[in-house]
Short mmCIF file of C-alpha atoms in Angstrom, two decimals:
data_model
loop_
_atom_site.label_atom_id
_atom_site.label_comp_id
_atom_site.label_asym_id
_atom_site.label_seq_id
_atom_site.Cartn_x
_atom_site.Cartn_y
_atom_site.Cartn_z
CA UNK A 1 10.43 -19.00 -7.71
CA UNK A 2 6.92 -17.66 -9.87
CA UNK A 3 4.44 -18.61 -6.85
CA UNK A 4 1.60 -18.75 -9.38
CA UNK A 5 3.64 -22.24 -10.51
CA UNK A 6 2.69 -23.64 -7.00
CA UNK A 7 -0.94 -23.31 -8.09
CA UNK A 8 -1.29 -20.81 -4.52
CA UNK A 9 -3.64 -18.08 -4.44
CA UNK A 10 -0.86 -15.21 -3.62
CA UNK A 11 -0.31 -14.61 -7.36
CA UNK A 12 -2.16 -14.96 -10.66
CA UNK A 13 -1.13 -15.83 -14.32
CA UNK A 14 -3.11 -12.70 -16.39
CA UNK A 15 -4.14 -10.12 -15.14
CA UNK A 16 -6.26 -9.09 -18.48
CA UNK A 17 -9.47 -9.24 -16.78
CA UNK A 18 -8.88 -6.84 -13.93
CA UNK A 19 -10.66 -4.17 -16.34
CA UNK A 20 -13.79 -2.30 -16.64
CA UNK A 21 -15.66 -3.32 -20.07
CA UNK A 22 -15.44 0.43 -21.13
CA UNK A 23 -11.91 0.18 -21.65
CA UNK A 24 -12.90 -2.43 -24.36
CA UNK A 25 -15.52 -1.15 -25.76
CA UNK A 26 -13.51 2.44 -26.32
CA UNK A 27 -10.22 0.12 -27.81
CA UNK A 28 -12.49 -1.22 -30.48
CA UNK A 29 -14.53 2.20 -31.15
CA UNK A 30 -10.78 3.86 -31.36
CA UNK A 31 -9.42 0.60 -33.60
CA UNK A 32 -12.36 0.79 -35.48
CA UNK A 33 -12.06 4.80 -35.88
CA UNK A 34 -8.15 4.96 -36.47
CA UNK A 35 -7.23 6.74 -33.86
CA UNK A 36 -6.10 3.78 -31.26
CA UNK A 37 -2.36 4.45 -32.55
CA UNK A 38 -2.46 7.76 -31.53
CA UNK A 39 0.30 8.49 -28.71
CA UNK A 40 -1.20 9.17 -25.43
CA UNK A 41 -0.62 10.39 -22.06
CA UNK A 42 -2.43 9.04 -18.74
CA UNK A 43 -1.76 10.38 -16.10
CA UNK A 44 -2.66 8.97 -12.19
CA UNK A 45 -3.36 11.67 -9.46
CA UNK A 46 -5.79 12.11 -6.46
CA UNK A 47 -7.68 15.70 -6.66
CA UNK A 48 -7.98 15.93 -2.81
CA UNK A 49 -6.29 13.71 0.25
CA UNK A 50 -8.82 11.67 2.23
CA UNK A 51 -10.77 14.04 5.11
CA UNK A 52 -8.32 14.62 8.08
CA UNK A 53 -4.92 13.42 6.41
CA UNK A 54 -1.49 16.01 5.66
CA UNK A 55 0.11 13.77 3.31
CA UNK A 56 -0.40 10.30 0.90
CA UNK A 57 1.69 7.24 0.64
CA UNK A 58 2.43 6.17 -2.77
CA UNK A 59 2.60 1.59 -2.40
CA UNK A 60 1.58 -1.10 -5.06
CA UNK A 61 4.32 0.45 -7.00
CA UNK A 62 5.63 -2.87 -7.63
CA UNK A 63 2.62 -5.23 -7.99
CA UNK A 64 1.52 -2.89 -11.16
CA UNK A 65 4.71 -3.35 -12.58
CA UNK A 66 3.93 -6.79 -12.26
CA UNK A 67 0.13 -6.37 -13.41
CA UNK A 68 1.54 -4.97 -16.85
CA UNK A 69 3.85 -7.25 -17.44
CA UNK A 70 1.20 -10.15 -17.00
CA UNK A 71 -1.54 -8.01 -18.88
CA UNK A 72 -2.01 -10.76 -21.67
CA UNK A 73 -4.61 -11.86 -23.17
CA UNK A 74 -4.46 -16.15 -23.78
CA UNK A 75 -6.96 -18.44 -25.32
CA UNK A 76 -9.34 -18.49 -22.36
CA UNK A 77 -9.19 -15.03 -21.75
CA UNK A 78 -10.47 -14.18 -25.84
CA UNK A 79 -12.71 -16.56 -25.88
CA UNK A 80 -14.89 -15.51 -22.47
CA UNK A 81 -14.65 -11.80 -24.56
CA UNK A 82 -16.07 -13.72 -27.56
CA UNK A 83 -18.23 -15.42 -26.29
CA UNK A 84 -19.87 -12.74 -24.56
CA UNK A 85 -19.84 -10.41 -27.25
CA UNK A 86 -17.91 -7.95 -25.52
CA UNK A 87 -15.53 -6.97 -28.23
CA UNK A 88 -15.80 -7.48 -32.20
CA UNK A 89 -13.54 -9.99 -34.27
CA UNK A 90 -10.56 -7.22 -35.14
CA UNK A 91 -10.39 -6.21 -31.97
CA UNK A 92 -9.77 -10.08 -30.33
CA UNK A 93 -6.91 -10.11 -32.93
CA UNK A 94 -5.32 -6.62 -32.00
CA UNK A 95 -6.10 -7.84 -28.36
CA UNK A 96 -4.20 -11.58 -29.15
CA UNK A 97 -0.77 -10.00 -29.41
CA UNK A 98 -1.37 -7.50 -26.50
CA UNK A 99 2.21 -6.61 -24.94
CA UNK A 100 2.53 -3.09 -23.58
CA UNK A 101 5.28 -1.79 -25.17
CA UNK A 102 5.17 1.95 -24.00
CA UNK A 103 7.20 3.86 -20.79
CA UNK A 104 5.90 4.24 -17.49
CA UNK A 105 7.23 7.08 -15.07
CA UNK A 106 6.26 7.60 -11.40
CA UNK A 107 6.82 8.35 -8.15
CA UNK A 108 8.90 5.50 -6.45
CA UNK A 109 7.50 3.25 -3.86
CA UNK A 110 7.44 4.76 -0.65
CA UNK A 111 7.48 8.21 -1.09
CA UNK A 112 4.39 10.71 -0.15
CA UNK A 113 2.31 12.62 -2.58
CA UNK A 114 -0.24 15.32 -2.41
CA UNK A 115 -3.58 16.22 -4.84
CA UNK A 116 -2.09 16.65 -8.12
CA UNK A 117 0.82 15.21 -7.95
CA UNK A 118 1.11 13.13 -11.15
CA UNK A 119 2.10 9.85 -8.92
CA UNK A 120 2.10 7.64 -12.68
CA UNK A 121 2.29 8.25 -15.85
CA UNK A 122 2.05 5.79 -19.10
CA UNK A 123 2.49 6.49 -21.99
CA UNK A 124 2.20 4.44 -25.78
CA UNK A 125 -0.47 4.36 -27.90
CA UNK A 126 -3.85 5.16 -27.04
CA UNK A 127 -4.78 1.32 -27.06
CA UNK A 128 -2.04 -0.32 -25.19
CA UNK A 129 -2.64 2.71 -22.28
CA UNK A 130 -6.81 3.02 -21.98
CA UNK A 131 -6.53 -0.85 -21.26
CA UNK A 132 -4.70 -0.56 -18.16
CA UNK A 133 -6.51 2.13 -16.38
CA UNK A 134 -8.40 0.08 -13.60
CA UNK A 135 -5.80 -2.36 -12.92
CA UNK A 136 -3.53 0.29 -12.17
CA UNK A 137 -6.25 1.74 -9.88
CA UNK A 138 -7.68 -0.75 -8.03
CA UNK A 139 -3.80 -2.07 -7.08
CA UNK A 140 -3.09 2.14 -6.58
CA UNK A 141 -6.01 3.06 -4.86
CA UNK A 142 -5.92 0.07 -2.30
CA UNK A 143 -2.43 -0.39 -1.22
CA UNK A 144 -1.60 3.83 -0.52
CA UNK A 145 -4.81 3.86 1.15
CA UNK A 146 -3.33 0.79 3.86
CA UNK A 147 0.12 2.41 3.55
CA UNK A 148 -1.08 5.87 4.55
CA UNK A 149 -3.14 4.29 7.59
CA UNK A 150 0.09 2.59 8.53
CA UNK A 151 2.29 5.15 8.22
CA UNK A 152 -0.06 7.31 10.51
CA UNK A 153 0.34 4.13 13.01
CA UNK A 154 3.95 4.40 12.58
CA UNK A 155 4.55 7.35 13.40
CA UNK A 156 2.17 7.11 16.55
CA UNK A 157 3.98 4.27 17.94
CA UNK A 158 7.45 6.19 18.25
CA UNK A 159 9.60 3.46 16.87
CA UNK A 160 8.30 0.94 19.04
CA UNK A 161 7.49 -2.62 16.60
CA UNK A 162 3.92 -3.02 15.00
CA UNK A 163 2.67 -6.22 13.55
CA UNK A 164 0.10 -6.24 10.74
CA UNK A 165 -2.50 -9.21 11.38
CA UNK A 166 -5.26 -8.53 9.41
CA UNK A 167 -5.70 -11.07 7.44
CA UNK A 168 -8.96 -12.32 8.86
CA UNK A 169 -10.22 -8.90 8.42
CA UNK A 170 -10.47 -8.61 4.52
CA UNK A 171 -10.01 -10.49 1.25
CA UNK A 172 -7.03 -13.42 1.52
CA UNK A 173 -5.50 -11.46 -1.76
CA UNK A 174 -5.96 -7.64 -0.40
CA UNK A 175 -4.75 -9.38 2.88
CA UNK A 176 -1.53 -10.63 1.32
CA UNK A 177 -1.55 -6.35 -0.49
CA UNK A 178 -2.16 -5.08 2.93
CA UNK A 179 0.35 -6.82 4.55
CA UNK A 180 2.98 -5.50 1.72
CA UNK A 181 1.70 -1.88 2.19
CA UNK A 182 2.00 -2.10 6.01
CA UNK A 183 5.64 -3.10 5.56
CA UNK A 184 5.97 -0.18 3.15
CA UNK A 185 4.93 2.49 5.24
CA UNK A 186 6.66 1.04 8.93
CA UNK A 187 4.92 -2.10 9.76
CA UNK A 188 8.00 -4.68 10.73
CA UNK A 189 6.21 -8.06 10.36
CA UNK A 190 2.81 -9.67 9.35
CA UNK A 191 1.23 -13.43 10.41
CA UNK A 192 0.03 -13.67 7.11
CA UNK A 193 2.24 -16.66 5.40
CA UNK A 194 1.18 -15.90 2.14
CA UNK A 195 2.83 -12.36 2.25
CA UNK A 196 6.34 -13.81 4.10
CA UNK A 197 5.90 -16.08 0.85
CA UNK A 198 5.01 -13.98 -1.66
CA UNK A 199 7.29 -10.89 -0.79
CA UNK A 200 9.92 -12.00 2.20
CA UNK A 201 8.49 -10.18 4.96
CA UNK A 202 8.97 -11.43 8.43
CA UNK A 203 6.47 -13.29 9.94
CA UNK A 204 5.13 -13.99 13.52
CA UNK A 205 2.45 -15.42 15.78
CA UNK A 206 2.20 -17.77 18.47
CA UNK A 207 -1.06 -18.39 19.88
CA UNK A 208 -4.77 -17.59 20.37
CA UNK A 209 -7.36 -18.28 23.30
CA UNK A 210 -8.38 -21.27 21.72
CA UNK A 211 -5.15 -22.97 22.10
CA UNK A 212 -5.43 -21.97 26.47
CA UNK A 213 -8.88 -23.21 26.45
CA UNK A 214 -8.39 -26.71 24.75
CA UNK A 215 -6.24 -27.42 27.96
CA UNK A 216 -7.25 -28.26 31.24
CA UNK A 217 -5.40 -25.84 32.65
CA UNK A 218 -3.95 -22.36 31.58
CA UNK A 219 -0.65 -23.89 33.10
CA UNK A 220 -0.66 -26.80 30.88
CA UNK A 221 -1.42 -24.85 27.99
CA UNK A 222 1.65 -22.13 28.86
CA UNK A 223 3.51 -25.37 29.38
CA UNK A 224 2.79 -26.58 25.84
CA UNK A 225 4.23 -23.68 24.25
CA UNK A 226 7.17 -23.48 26.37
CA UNK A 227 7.86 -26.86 25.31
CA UNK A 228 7.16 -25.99 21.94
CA UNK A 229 8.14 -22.83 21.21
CA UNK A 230 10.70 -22.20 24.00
CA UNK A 231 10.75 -19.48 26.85
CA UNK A 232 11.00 -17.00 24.11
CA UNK A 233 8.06 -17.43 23.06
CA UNK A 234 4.72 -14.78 23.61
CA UNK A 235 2.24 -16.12 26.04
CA UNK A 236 -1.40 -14.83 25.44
CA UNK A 237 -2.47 -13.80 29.35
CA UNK A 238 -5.80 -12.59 29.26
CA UNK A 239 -7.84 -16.07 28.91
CA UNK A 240 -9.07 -15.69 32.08
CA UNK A 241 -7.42 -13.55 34.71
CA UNK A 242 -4.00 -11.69 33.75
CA UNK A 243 -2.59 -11.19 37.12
CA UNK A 244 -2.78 -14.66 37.68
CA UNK A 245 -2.33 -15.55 33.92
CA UNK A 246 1.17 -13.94 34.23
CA UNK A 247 2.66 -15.30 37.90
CA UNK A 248 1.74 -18.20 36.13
CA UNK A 249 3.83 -17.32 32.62
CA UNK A 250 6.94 -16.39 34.81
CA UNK A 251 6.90 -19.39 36.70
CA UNK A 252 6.44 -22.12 33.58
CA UNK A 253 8.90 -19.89 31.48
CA UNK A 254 11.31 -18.40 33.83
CA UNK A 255 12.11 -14.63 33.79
CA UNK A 256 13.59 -14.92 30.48
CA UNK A 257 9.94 -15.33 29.31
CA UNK A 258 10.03 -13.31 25.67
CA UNK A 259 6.80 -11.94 26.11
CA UNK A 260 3.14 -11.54 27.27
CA UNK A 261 0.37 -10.41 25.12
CA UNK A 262 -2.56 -8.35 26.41
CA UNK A 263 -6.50 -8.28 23.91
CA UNK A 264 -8.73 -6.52 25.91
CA UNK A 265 -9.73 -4.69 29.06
CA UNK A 266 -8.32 -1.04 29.64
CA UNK A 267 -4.37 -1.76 27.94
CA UNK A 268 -3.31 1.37 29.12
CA UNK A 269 -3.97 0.36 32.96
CA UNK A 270 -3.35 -3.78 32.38
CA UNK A 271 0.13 -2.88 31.12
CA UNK A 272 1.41 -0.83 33.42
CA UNK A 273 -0.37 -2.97 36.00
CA UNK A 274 1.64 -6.16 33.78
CA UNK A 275 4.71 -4.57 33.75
CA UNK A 276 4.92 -3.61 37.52
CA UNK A 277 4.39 -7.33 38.12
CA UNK A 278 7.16 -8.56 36.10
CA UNK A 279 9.88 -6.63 37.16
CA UNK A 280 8.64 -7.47 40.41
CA UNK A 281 8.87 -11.15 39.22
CA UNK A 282 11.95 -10.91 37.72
CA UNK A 283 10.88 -10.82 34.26
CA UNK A 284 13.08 -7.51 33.44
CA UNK A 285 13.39 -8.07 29.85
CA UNK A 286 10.02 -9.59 28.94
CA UNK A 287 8.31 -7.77 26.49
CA UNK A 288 4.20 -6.45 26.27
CA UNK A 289 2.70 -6.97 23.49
CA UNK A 290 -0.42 -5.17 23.11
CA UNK A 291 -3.65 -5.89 19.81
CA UNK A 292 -7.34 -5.50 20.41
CA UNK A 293 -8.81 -3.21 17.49
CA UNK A 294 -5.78 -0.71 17.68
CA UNK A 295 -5.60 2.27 15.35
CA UNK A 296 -3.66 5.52 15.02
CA UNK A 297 -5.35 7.41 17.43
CA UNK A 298 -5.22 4.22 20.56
CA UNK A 299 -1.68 3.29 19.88
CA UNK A 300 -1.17 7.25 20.51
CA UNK A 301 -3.10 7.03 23.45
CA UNK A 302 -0.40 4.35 24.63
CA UNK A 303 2.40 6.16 24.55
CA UNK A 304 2.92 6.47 28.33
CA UNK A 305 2.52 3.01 28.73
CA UNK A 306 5.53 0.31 29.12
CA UNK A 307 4.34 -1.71 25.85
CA UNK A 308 7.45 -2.91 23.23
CA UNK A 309 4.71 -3.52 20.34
CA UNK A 310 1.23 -3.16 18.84
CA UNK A 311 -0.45 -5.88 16.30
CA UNK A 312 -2.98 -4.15 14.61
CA UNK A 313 -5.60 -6.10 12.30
CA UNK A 314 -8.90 -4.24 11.09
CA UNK A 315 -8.16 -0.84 11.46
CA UNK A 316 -5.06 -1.43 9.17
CA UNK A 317 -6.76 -3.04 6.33
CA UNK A 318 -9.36 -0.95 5.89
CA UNK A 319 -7.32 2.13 5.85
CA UNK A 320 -8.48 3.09 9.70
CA UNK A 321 -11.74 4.96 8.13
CA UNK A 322 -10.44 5.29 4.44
CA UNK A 323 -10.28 2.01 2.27
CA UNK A 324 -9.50 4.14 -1.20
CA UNK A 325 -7.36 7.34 -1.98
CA UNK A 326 -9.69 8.08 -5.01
CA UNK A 327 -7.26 8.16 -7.54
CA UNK A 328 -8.19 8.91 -11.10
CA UNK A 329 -6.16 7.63 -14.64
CA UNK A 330 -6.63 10.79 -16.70
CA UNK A 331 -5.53 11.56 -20.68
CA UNK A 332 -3.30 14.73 -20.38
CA UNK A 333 -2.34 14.91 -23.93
CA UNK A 334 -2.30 12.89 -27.30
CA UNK A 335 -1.01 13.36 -30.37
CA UNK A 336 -3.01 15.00 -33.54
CA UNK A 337 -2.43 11.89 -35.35
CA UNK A 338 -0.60 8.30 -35.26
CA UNK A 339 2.65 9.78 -37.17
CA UNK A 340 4.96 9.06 -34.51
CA UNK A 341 6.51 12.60 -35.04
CA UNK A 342 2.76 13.86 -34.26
CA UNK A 343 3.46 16.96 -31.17
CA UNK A 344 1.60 16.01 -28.46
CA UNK A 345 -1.08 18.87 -27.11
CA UNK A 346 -2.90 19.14 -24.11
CA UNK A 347 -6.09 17.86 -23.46
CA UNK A 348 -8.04 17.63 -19.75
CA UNK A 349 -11.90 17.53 -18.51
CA UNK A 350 -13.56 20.78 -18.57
CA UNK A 351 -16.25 19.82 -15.52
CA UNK A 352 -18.29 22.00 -13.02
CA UNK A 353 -17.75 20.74 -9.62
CA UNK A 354 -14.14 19.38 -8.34
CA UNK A 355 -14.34 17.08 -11.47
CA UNK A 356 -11.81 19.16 -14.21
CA UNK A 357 -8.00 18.20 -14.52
CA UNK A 358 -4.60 20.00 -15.64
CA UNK A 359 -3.86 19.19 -19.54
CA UNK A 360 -0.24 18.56 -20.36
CA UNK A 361 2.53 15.70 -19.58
CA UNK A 362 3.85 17.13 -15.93
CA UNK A 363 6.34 16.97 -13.96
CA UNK A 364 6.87 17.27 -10.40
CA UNK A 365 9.64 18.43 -7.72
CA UNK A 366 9.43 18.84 -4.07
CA UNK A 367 11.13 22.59 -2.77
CA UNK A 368 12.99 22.93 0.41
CA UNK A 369 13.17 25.96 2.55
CA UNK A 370 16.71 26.66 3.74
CA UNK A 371 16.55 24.05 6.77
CA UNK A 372 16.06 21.06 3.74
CA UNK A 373 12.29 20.87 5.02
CA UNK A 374 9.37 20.27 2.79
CA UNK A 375 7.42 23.69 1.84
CA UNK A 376 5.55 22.84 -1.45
CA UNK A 377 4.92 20.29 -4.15
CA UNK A 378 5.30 21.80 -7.52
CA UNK A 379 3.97 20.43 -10.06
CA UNK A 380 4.31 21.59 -13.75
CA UNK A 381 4.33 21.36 -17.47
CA UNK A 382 7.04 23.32 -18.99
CA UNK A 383 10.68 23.44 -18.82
CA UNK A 384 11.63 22.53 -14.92
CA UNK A 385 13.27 25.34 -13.21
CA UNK A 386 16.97 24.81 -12.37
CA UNK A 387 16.30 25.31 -9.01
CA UNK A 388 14.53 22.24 -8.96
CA UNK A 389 16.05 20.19 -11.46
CA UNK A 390 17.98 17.75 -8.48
CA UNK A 391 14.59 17.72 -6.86
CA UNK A 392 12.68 15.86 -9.20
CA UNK A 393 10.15 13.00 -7.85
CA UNK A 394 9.31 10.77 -10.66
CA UNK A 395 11.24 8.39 -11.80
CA UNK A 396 11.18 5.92 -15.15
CA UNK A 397 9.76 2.45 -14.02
CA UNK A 398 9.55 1.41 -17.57
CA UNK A 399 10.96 2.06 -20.98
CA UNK A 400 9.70 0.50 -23.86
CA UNK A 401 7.46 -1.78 -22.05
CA UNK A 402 10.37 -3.42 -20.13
CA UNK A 403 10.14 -3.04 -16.40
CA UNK A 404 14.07 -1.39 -15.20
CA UNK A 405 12.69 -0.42 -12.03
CA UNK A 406 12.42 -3.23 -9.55
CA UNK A 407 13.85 -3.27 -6.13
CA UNK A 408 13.61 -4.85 -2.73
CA UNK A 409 10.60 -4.16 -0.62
CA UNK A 410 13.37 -2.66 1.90
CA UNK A 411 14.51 0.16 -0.53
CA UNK A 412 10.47 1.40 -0.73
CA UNK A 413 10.57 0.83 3.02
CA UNK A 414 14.15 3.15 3.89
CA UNK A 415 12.62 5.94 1.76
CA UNK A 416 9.33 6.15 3.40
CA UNK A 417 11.11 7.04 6.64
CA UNK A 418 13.01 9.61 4.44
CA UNK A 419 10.22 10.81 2.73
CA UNK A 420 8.03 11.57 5.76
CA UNK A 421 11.45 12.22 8.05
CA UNK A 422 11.62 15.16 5.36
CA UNK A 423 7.81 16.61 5.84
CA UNK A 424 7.03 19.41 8.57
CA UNK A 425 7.09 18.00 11.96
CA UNK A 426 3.13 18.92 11.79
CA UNK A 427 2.80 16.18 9.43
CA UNK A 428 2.64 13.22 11.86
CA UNK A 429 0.19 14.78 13.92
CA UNK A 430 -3.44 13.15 14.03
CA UNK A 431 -5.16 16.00 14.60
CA UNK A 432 -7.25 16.91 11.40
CA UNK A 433 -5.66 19.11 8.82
CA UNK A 434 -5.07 20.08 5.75
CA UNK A 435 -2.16 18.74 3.43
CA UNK A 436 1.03 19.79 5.09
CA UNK A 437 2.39 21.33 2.39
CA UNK A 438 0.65 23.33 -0.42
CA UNK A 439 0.40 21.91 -3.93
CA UNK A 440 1.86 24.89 -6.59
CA UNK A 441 0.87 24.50 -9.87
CA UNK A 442 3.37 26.36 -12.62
#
């Protein structure tokens, strides 16, 4: 099923617009120059991790395969552009029969990345690439930046479940992003609909204060959700007081009550205070569920404590502290003319500061030391050394602007946990640092 057919706000029909007007105005000054045909080589890296963080999370893989493949430009689209004088008359006709028809390489879904690591790569003409360069970003940029916040969080909660409810917390689309990125990177389930819809993640959610304090009673209202629900259900307990709020759960529900949920007070004391109280009442196998503006560094904090599973809204969304990873589209090299036997050469930013880039179409391998652990990202432009041939990272996502790529959201999801399974054990911690392993340029 194409969601955007239901008229729902999870998907959209074009993406054409999700552009900077400099990418138009430099298609029609190349068009107009003869130099748009020219093949090209962008290039998509991050020049430094985020303060604090060891390693990146590469998500949104899939939504930009999906952004390209809707990047067209239909009736409405070229005449807002004319309209608006944003682009000449040539250039709305080049831009009418707009298909990217070039290959795309990268570094699957899932897997971590370092500064410099070339984690995309497009290549075509110099047209059909410049026009893609903040779509790519902004989905990029966004979704690692939630997947490396919930990775972090996964990692901290020792295998124990996390639910992603943010949606309240941000944009309904970035929401239904975040939500994919969270799953990505460890997250097992969201309450946002939209993303069960959109990608077939597994949802939850039962109830919230309001639903205890439109009854009369905070019986009645643990009564209504039995009723509804069943005794598996997840009974909210800190309306008013918990100790009473779960003698209360156990007796409506029985001690095969599913589980409690705690949102404020001191959740390292309440749950082991909780837990004492329903063994004592039977409850054995009832599970604590613990949210209330969790990130990394509280759900760490709770590792002593008898909880089964964190939700975790804001923090998540917003990248706990670091909404962006600051990743840059770059030309590496084009060709001296539009011959399509042209050789490619070099080209990068020469720039005081942080600012310059590596010339040259690269690739990248990850080397082991002799126990099969990470010990350096290498990242080159010549011939790959046969030592590192089989250790390769990127992979073609698209060949001749056909997407061969595509795969469940589980596949991304399984090679996180090998990716990071496969970093020094110093990676997880959330201590600040510097990148766990060093970036080697050859």
């Amino acid at each position: 099923m194409n969601t955007a057919d239901l008229g729902l706000p999870v998907d959209v029909p074009s993406t054409a617009l999700f552009t900077d007007q400099y990418e138009f105005t430099m298609l029609q000054a190349a068009l107009r120059a003869g130099t748009a045909d020219r093949h090209s080589v962008f290039e998509v890296f991050t020049r430094r991790l985020p303060e604090g963080r060891r390693y990146g999370v590469v998500a949104g893989t899939g939504r930009v395969l999906d952004a390209v493949e809707n990047f067209r430009f239909d009736a409405s689209v070229l005449g807002f552009l004319r309209e608006n004088g944003i682009v000449d008359e040539p250039t709305l006709q080049w831009l009418a029969s707009y298909r990217f028809g070039g290959d795309v390489w990268g570094y699957p879904e899932g897997e971590v990345y370092f500064p410099g690591s070339p984690i995309l790569r497009v290549e075509g003409s110099f047209a059909e690439c410049v026009l893609l360069e903040t779509v790519i970003l902004s989905i990029l940029n966004h979704d690692s930046a939630i997947a490396a916040a919930a990775s972090r969080m996964s990692a901290a909660a020792g295998g124990r479940r996390l639910i992603e409810m943010g949606a309240r917390r941000t944009h309904e689309l970035s929401a239904v992003a975040s939500a994919r990125a969270a799953y990505v990177a460890g997250f097992d389930s969201t309450s946002d609909l939209a993303a069960g819809f959109r990608y077939g993640i597994p949802t939850v959610g039962t109830s919230a204060h309001a639903f205890t304090l439109l009854h009369d009673s905070e019986r009645d209202a643990f009564r209504a959700q039995v009723a509804s629900l069943g005794r598996g259900t997840t009974l909210l307990v800190d309306t008013y007081d918990v100790t009473e709020a779960v003698r209360t759960a156990v007796e409506v529900a029985g001690p095969e009550l599913g589980a409690v949920r705690i949102d404020s007070g001191d959740l390292l004391l309440v749950a082991h205070r909780v837990r004492q109280q329903l063994d004592e009442l039977g409850a054995v196998n009832t599970k604590i569920v613990v949210t209330s503006d969790l990130d990394e560094y509280a759900i760490a904090s709770l590792a002593a404590a008898p909880v089964d599973a964190y939700g975790v809204g804001t923090q998540l969304v917003t990248g706990s502290g670091h909404p962006t990873c600051s990743m840059v589209y770059k030309l590496v090299a084009r060709a001296e003319s539009a011959d399509p036997k042209a050789p490619l050469h070099p080209v990068a930013k020469k720039s005081l500061g942080a600012k310059a880039s590596v010339g040259g179409r690269k690739w990248a391998a990850r080397r082991l030391d002799r126990d099969g652990v990470a010990e350096a990202e290498v990242v080159g432009t010549g011939p790959v050394p046969a030592e590192l041939a089989d250790r390769q990272l990127l992979v073609q996502l698209v060949k001749g602007g056909e997407v061969i790529a595509r795969e469940p959201l589980d596949a991304a999801r399984e090679r996180h946990i090998a990716a990071r399974a496969g970093l020094p054990m110093s990676a997880i911690q959330l201590s600040r640092g510097e990148q766990v392993i060093p970036t080697e340029h050859v």
